[in-house]
mmCIF file of C-alpha atoms in Angstrom:
data_model
loop_
_atom_site.group_PDB
_atom_site.id
_atom_site.type_symbol
_atom_site.label_atom_id
_atom_site.label_comp_id
_atom_site.label_asym_id
_atom_site.label_seq_id
_atom_site.Cartn_x
_atom_site.Cartn_y
_atom_site.Cartn_z
ATOM 1 C CA MET C 1 85.232 92.801 72.471
ATOM 2 C CA PRO C 2 85.617 90.797 75.540
ATOM 3 C CA LEU C 3 84.655 92.941 78.657
ATOM 4 C CA ILE C 4 86.660 92.175 81.765
ATOM 5 C CA GLY C 5 85.269 93.226 84.906
ATOM 6 C CA TYR C 6 87.081 94.657 88.100
ATOM 7 C CA ALA C 7 85.120 94.962 91.541
ATOM 8 C CA ARG C 8 86.840 96.358 94.589
ATOM 9 C CA VAL C 9 85.700 96.940 98.313
ATOM 10 C CA SER C 10 88.257 98.352 100.926
ATOM 11 C CA THR C 11 87.516 95.837 103.874
ATOM 12 C CA GLU C 12 86.557 92.212 104.373
ATOM 13 C CA ASP C 13 83.392 93.358 106.010
ATOM 14 C CA GLN C 14 82.180 94.901 102.709
ATOM 15 C CA THR C 15 80.992 92.702 99.880
ATOM 16 C CA PRO C 16 81.835 93.245 95.950
ATOM 17 C CA LEU C 17 78.514 91.512 95.164
ATOM 18 C CA PRO C 18 76.578 94.510 93.911
ATOM 19 C CA GLN C 19 79.406 95.535 91.822
ATOM 20 C CA SER C 20 79.874 92.084 90.310
ATOM 21 C CA GLU C 21 76.149 91.840 89.563
ATOM 22 C CA ALA C 22 76.309 95.111 87.739
ATOM 23 C CA LEU C 23 79.241 94.043 85.868
ATOM 24 C CA GLN C 24 77.675 90.757 85.008
ATOM 25 C CA THR C 25 74.553 92.535 83.670
ATOM 26 C CA ALA C 26 77.015 94.884 81.561
ATOM 27 C CA GLY C 27 78.072 91.599 79.734
ATOM 28 C CA CYS C 28 81.367 91.007 81.360
ATOM 29 C CA VAL C 29 82.755 87.661 80.544
ATOM 30 C CA GLU C 30 84.943 87.479 83.584
ATOM 31 C CA ILE C 31 84.905 89.409 86.855
ATOM 32 C CA HIS C 32 87.793 89.984 89.262
ATOM 33 C CA GLU C 33 87.037 90.842 92.811
ATOM 34 C CA GLU C 34 89.491 92.301 95.377
ATOM 35 C CA HIS C 35 89.532 93.300 99.039
ATOM 36 C CA ALA C 36 92.093 96.250 98.987
ATOM 37 C CA SER C 37 92.319 100.045 99.755
ATOM 38 C CA GLY C 38 91.946 102.332 96.734
ATOM 39 C CA GLY C 39 95.048 104.304 97.915
ATOM 40 C CA ASN C 40 97.185 101.328 97.485
ATOM 41 C CA ARG C 41 98.356 101.177 93.880
ATOM 42 C CA ALA C 42 100.164 97.596 94.345
ATOM 43 C CA ARG C 43 97.018 95.526 94.373
ATOM 44 C CA PRO C 44 97.930 92.042 93.205
ATOM 45 C CA VAL C 45 94.374 91.116 91.568
ATOM 46 C CA LEU C 46 94.590 94.447 89.639
ATOM 47 C CA ALA C 47 98.169 93.752 88.702
ATOM 48 C CA ARG C 48 97.122 90.359 87.267
ATOM 49 C CA VAL C 49 94.345 91.626 85.404
ATOM 50 C CA LEU C 50 96.548 94.434 83.840
ATOM 51 C CA GLU C 51 99.146 91.741 82.950
ATOM 52 C CA ARG C 52 96.557 89.490 81.226
ATOM 53 C CA VAL C 53 94.557 91.892 79.400
ATOM 54 C CA ARG C 54 94.989 91.758 75.571
ATOM 55 C CA SER C 55 94.353 93.819 72.615
ATOM 56 C CA GLY C 56 90.548 94.638 72.121
ATOM 57 C CA ASP C 57 89.598 93.754 75.581
ATOM 58 C CA THR C 58 87.966 96.360 77.861
ATOM 59 C CA LEU C 59 88.270 96.638 81.533
ATOM 60 C CA VAL C 60 85.061 97.555 83.053
ATOM 61 C CA VAL C 61 84.318 98.930 86.511
ATOM 62 C CA VAL C 62 81.152 100.161 88.212
ATOM 63 C CA ARG C 63 82.665 103.529 89.314
ATOM 64 C CA ILE C 64 85.936 105.299 88.682
ATOM 65 C CA ASP C 65 86.722 105.147 92.326
ATOM 66 C CA ARG C 66 86.636 101.267 92.398
ATOM 67 C CA LEU C 67 89.801 101.395 90.158
ATOM 68 C CA ALA C 68 91.727 104.497 91.297
ATOM 69 C CA ARG C 69 91.471 107.085 93.950
ATOM 70 C CA SER C 70 93.638 109.713 92.254
ATOM 71 C CA LEU C 71 93.367 111.040 88.679
ATOM 72 C CA SER C 72 97.125 110.295 88.379
ATOM 73 C CA HIS C 73 96.594 106.688 89.119
ATOM 74 C CA LEU C 74 93.583 106.583 86.863
ATOM 75 C CA LEU C 75 95.448 108.050 83.791
ATOM 76 C CA GLU C 76 98.363 105.666 84.493
ATOM 77 C CA VAL C 77 96.119 102.691 84.372
ATOM 78 C CA ILE C 78 94.539 103.756 81.083
ATOM 79 C CA GLU C 79 97.866 104.416 79.490
ATOM 80 C CA ARG C 80 98.893 100.945 80.265
ATOM 81 C CA LEU C 81 95.696 99.655 78.581
ATOM 82 C CA GLU C 82 96.075 101.770 75.499
ATOM 83 C CA ALA C 83 99.737 100.682 75.153
ATOM 84 C CA LYS C 84 98.216 97.153 74.826
ATOM 85 C CA GLY C 85 95.327 98.168 72.552
ATOM 86 C CA ALA C 86 92.818 97.845 75.411
ATOM 87 C CA PHE C 87 90.051 100.022 76.528
ATOM 88 C CA PHE C 88 88.439 101.305 79.751
ATOM 89 C CA ARG C 89 84.950 101.578 80.573
ATOM 90 C CA SER C 90 83.187 102.959 83.980
ATOM 91 C CA LEU C 91 79.218 102.185 83.943
ATOM 92 C CA GLN C 92 78.536 105.103 86.046
ATOM 93 C CA ASP C 93 80.866 107.786 84.768
ATOM 94 C CA PRO C 94 80.947 109.138 81.153
ATOM 95 C CA ILE C 95 84.347 107.295 80.143
ATOM 96 C CA ASP C 96 84.584 104.824 77.361
ATOM 97 C CA THR C 97 87.885 104.957 75.781
ATOM 98 C CA ALA C 98 86.355 102.879 72.897
ATOM 99 C CA SER C 99 84.269 105.922 71.998
ATOM 100 C CA PRO C 100 85.334 109.369 70.677
ATOM 101 C CA GLN C 101 83.331 110.889 73.554
ATOM 102 C CA GLY C 102 84.891 108.747 76.171
ATOM 103 C CA LYS C 103 88.213 109.845 74.837
ATOM 104 C CA PHE C 104 87.372 113.475 75.013
ATOM 105 C CA THR C 105 86.339 113.141 78.484
ATOM 106 C CA LEU C 106 89.582 111.647 79.491
ATOM 107 C CA GLN C 107 91.666 114.355 77.759
ATOM 108 C CA VAL C 108 89.622 116.950 79.640
ATOM 109 C CA LEU C 109 90.433 115.051 82.896
ATOM 110 C CA GLY C 110 94.114 115.069 81.957
ATOM 111 C CA ALA C 111 94.122 118.712 81.171
ATOM 112 C CA ALA C 112 92.482 119.622 84.473
ATOM 113 C CA ALA C 113 95.017 117.579 86.146
ATOM 114 C CA GLU C 114 97.992 119.421 84.411
ATOM 115 C CA PHE C 115 96.261 122.661 85.175
ATOM 116 C CA GLU C 116 95.886 121.913 88.803
ATOM 117 C CA ARG C 117 99.525 121.112 89.139
ATOM 118 C CA ALA C 118 100.394 124.383 87.315
ATOM 119 C CA LEU C 119 98.549 126.350 89.844
ATOM 120 C CA ILE C 120 99.939 124.642 92.720
ATOM 121 C CA ARG C 121 103.498 125.466 91.269
ATOM 122 C CA GLU C 122 102.592 129.228 90.649
ATOM 123 C CA ARG C 123 101.022 129.582 94.176
ATOM 124 C CA THR C 124 104.348 127.902 95.663
ATOM 125 C CA LYS C 125 106.616 130.283 93.744
ATOM 126 C CA ALA C 126 104.452 133.239 94.748
ATOM 127 C CA GLY C 127 104.548 132.411 98.469
ATOM 128 C CA LEU C 128 108.409 132.100 98.462
ATOM 129 C CA ALA C 129 108.967 135.322 96.700
ATOM 130 C CA SER C 130 106.693 137.174 99.055
ATOM 131 C CA ALA C 131 108.597 135.457 102.010
ATOM 132 C CA ARG C 132 111.941 136.559 100.728
ATOM 133 C CA ALA C 133 110.504 140.057 100.030
ATOM 134 C CA LYS C 134 109.798 140.379 103.772
ATOM 135 C CA GLY C 135 113.371 139.115 104.821
ATOM 136 C CA ARG C 136 112.358 135.405 105.758
ATOM 137 C CA VAL C 137 114.861 132.662 105.144
ATOM 138 C CA GLY C 138 113.295 129.596 103.621
ATOM 139 C CA GLY C 139 114.127 126.125 104.901
ATOM 140 C CA ASN C 140 113.829 123.999 108.089
ATOM 141 C CA PRO C 141 115.916 125.826 110.950
ATOM 142 C CA GLY C 142 117.045 122.289 112.197
ATOM 143 C CA LEU C 143 118.304 121.437 109.145
ATOM 144 C CA ARG C 144 120.416 124.718 108.749
ATOM 145 C CA ALA C 145 121.619 123.882 112.375
ATOM 146 C CA LYS C 146 122.322 120.244 111.290
ATOM 147 C CA ASP C 147 120.058 119.054 114.261
ATOM 148 C CA PRO C 148 120.349 115.150 114.112
ATOM 149 C CA ALA C 149 116.557 114.926 114.789
ATOM 150 C CA ALA C 150 115.604 117.051 112.171
ATOM 151 C CA LEU C 151 117.921 115.284 109.639
ATOM 152 C CA ARG C 152 116.457 112.010 110.590
ATOM 153 C CA LYS C 153 112.817 113.055 109.936
ATOM 154 C CA VAL C 154 113.893 114.373 106.358
ATOM 155 C CA ARG C 155 115.657 111.127 105.890
ATOM 156 C CA LEU C 156 112.586 109.129 106.786
ATOM 157 C CA ALA C 157 110.363 111.394 104.647
ATOM 158 C CA ARG C 158 112.331 110.972 101.583
ATOM 159 C CA GLN C 159 112.299 107.200 102.269
ATOM 160 C CA ASP C 160 108.404 107.345 102.530
ATOM 161 C CA GLY C 161 108.230 109.406 99.271
ATOM 162 C CA TYR C 162 110.315 106.878 97.534
ATOM 163 C CA MET C 163 108.291 103.854 98.795
ATOM 164 C CA GLU C 164 105.313 105.701 97.460
ATOM 165 C CA ARG C 165 106.761 106.133 94.145
ATOM 166 C CA LEU C 166 107.710 102.457 94.053
ATOM 167 C CA ASN C 167 104.119 101.469 94.972
ATOM 168 C CA GLU C 168 102.948 103.107 91.988
ATOM 169 C CA THR C 169 104.980 100.968 89.600
ATOM 170 C CA ALA C 170 105.060 97.757 91.678
ATOM 171 C CA GLN C 171 102.571 95.891 89.367
ATOM 172 C CA ASP C 172 105.003 96.344 86.445
ATOM 173 C CA TRP C 173 107.956 94.495 88.216
ATOM 174 C CA VAL C 174 107.157 92.903 91.520
ATOM 175 C CA PRO C 175 105.108 89.777 90.242
ATOM 176 C CA HIS C 176 108.215 89.227 87.754
ATOM 177 C CA VAL C 177 110.906 89.499 90.522
ATOM 178 C CA ARG C 178 108.877 87.403 92.880
ATOM 179 C CA ARG C 179 108.299 84.533 90.232
ATOM 180 C CA LEU C 180 111.743 84.580 88.493
ATOM 181 C CA ARG C 181 114.328 85.501 91.172
ATOM 182 C CA PRO C 182 116.694 83.989 91.983
ATOM 183 C CA ASP C 183 116.452 81.232 89.288
ATOM 184 C CA MET C 184 116.889 83.581 86.390
ATOM 185 C CA ALA C 185 119.652 86.251 85.985
ATOM 186 C CA TRP C 186 118.981 90.127 86.663
ATOM 187 C CA GLU C 187 119.631 90.755 82.989
ATOM 188 C CA ASP C 188 117.086 88.447 81.742
ATOM 189 C CA VAL C 189 114.591 89.560 84.460
ATOM 190 C CA LEU C 190 115.027 93.049 83.493
ATOM 191 C CA ARG C 191 114.405 92.328 79.714
ATOM 192 C CA ILE C 192 111.114 90.472 80.767
ATOM 193 C CA ILE C 193 109.892 93.387 82.737
ATOM 194 C CA ASN C 194 110.771 96.028 80.191
ATOM 195 C CA GLY C 195 109.188 93.889 77.140
ATOM 196 C CA PRO C 196 105.546 95.215 77.570
ATOM 197 C CA LEU C 197 106.455 98.714 78.911
ATOM 198 C CA PRO C 198 106.820 101.722 76.796
ATOM 199 C CA HIS C 199 110.294 103.204 76.268
ATOM 200 C CA ASP C 200 110.020 105.920 78.947
ATOM 201 C CA ARG C 201 108.997 103.616 81.646
ATOM 202 C CA HIS C 202 111.898 101.138 81.164
ATOM 203 C CA TRP C 203 113.834 100.035 84.104
ATOM 204 C CA THR C 204 117.870 100.103 84.477
ATOM 205 C CA GLN C 205 119.186 97.141 86.462
ATOM 206 C CA SER C 206 120.732 99.486 89.118
ATOM 207 C CA ARG C 207 117.317 101.229 89.586
ATOM 208 C CA LEU C 208 115.458 97.802 89.868
ATOM 209 C CA LEU C 209 118.031 96.400 92.274
ATOM 210 C CA ARG C 210 117.637 99.426 94.527
ATOM 211 C CA ALA C 211 113.746 99.002 94.464
ATOM 212 C CA VAL C 212 113.950 95.241 95.015
ATOM 213 C CA LYS C 213 116.311 95.968 98.168
ATOM 214 C CA ALA C 214 113.864 98.547 99.557
ATOM 215 C CA TYR C 215 110.915 96.023 99.186
ATOM 216 C CA VAL C 216 113.088 93.109 100.846
ATOM 217 C CA ARG C 217 113.929 95.661 103.582
ATOM 218 C CA ASP C 218 110.323 96.515 104.397
ATOM 219 C CA GLY C 219 109.106 92.695 104.173
ATOM 220 C CA PHE C 220 107.321 93.039 100.708
ATOM 221 C CA LEU C 221 109.679 90.469 99.089
ATOM 222 C CA PRO C 222 111.514 87.653 100.369
ATOM 223 C CA ASP C 223 115.325 87.730 100.970
ATOM 224 C CA ALA C 224 115.791 84.977 98.682
ATOM 225 C CA VAL C 225 115.249 87.232 95.461
ATOM 226 C CA LEU C 226 118.496 88.837 96.179
ATOM 227 C CA GLY C 227 120.281 85.505 96.129
ATOM 228 C CA ARG C 228 123.066 84.642 93.526
ATOM 229 C CA ALA C 229 121.516 83.234 90.344
ATOM 230 C CA GLY C 230 122.473 79.652 89.634
ATOM 231 C CA ARG C 231 124.809 79.150 86.567
ATOM 232 C CA ARG C 232 122.534 78.143 83.906
ATOM 233 C CA GLU C 233 123.778 76.267 80.639
ATOM 234 C CA THR C 234 123.691 78.263 77.548
ATOM 235 C CA ASP C 235 120.947 75.911 75.974
ATOM 236 C CA ASP C 236 118.829 76.506 79.074
ATOM 237 C CA ARG C 237 118.608 80.166 78.829
ATOM 238 C CA LEU C 238 115.879 80.443 76.117
ATOM 239 C CA PRO C 239 113.845 77.919 77.672
ATOM 240 C CA ALA C 240 113.915 79.741 80.850
ATOM 241 C CA ILE C 241 112.842 83.002 79.209
ATOM 242 C CA VAL C 242 109.967 81.281 77.335
ATOM 243 C CA ALA C 243 108.960 79.584 80.599
ATOM 244 C CA ALA C 244 108.837 83.052 82.439
ATOM 245 C CA ILE C 245 106.711 84.568 79.734
ATOM 246 C CA LYS C 246 104.355 81.759 79.892
ATOM 247 C CA GLY C 247 104.219 81.743 83.641
ATOM 248 C CA SER C 248 103.267 85.249 83.835
ATOM 249 C CA ASP C 249 100.299 84.503 81.442
ATOM 250 C CA PRO C 250 99.099 80.884 81.117
ATOM 251 C CA GLU C 251 96.714 81.722 78.452
ATOM 252 C CA ILE C 252 99.186 83.498 76.213
ATOM 253 C CA THR C 253 99.338 82.000 72.499
ATOM 254 C CA LEU C 254 102.444 80.836 70.957
ATOM 255 C CA GLN C 255 102.281 83.797 68.434
ATOM 256 C CA ALA C 256 102.039 86.193 71.350
ATOM 257 C CA ILE C 257 105.120 84.695 72.763
ATOM 258 C CA CYS C 258 106.879 85.109 69.390
ATOM 259 C CA ASP C 259 106.057 88.752 69.484
ATOM 260 C CA ARG C 260 107.281 89.067 72.982
ATOM 261 C CA LEU C 261 110.574 87.449 72.121
ATOM 262 C CA GLU C 262 111.065 89.718 69.177
ATOM 263 C CA SER C 263 110.163 92.900 71.285
ATOM 264 C CA LEU C 264 112.900 91.559 73.804
ATOM 265 C CA ARG C 265 115.301 91.102 70.647
ATOM 266 C CA GLU C 266 115.891 87.500 71.443
ATOM 267 C CA ARG C 267 117.420 85.415 68.736
ATOM 268 C CA THR C 268 116.208 81.910 67.690
ATOM 269 C CA PRO C 269 118.209 78.781 68.551
ATOM 270 C CA ARG C 270 119.542 79.212 65.051
ATOM 271 C CA GLY C 271 120.368 82.987 65.345
ATOM 272 C CA ARG C 272 117.252 84.386 63.344
ATOM 273 C CA THR C 273 115.551 87.541 64.571
ATOM 274 C CA SER C 274 111.955 86.317 63.325
ATOM 275 C CA TRP C 275 110.179 83.625 65.606
ATOM 276 C CA GLN C 276 107.821 81.004 64.593
ATOM 277 C CA PRO C 277 105.237 79.351 66.811
ATOM 278 C CA SER C 278 107.004 75.905 66.304
ATOM 279 C CA SER C 279 110.218 77.165 67.866
ATOM 280 C CA VAL C 280 108.434 78.461 70.857
ATOM 281 C CA LYS C 281 106.340 75.217 71.244
ATOM 282 C CA MET C 282 109.831 73.302 71.006
ATOM 283 C CA LEU C 283 111.114 75.458 73.738
ATOM 284 C CA LEU C 284 108.126 75.129 75.897
ATOM 285 C CA GLU C 285 108.636 71.312 75.866
ATOM 286 C CA ARG C 286 112.120 71.715 76.617
ATOM 287 C CA ALA C 287 111.228 74.040 79.675
ATOM 288 C CA GLU C 288 108.728 71.465 80.996
ATOM 289 C CA LYS C 289 111.348 68.761 80.794
ATOM 290 C CA LEU C 290 113.834 71.029 82.842
ATOM 291 C CA GLY C 291 111.153 71.559 85.510
ATOM 292 C CA LEU C 292 110.723 75.242 84.672
ATOM 293 C CA LEU C 293 107.070 74.947 84.028
#
């Protein structure tokens, strides 16, 4: 199984060299280094690694905190790997999802996280009940009085919470939007984004547009991605989709592109539901002639 290493340090002053050496000693065939905060889930290098990982690959880190700072983020990354048939290993922690012991450790971590969330909910309910019994009215006095300053604080807090949730999923959609818009229609961009994702994490077009507008507003994406898509000839649509899949993973095989097109429920130029590598090769050649690659 190919081992893919990921090394991360928080600042430019730090060096990932010790991590890379440990990963190389562990047998990693390729190592990706990144300078980024562990609290930032929208890390471009990590996003590319998770996009390129294939079935049978193993993502390896020196320690868990090099990959994720929170248990929820760690479990989210591992779920993405499992959805692709890939594994995760930490050299200094007892986690290797390719082994029964590692899977058990992961299940224990997940159960502990759920237990902690349940305790927090129960403590919150008990506190509110105690306050009501003492005649205290919950809520913000400024909100009850409709104070503009208090309303503005709440609005900003909700905005910050929304952006934080978006950052947790940015690696699923930001690279595709940045690469495909405005050359491709939103409907096709949406299908490419949802293709590799489990059904419970699929995006709707309205939700995606809201997220993109928020990222444009804060400067994380250029204004151009919201521009009107140019009218594309019907014959150019399939080459554009195939080019987009190829662009997201230059090493992808023709058969893997076939599988992706079938998962998107795209029909072949002759209207069939089953794709062949020869058809994909023909579309890639057409995409190159059209300047899409």
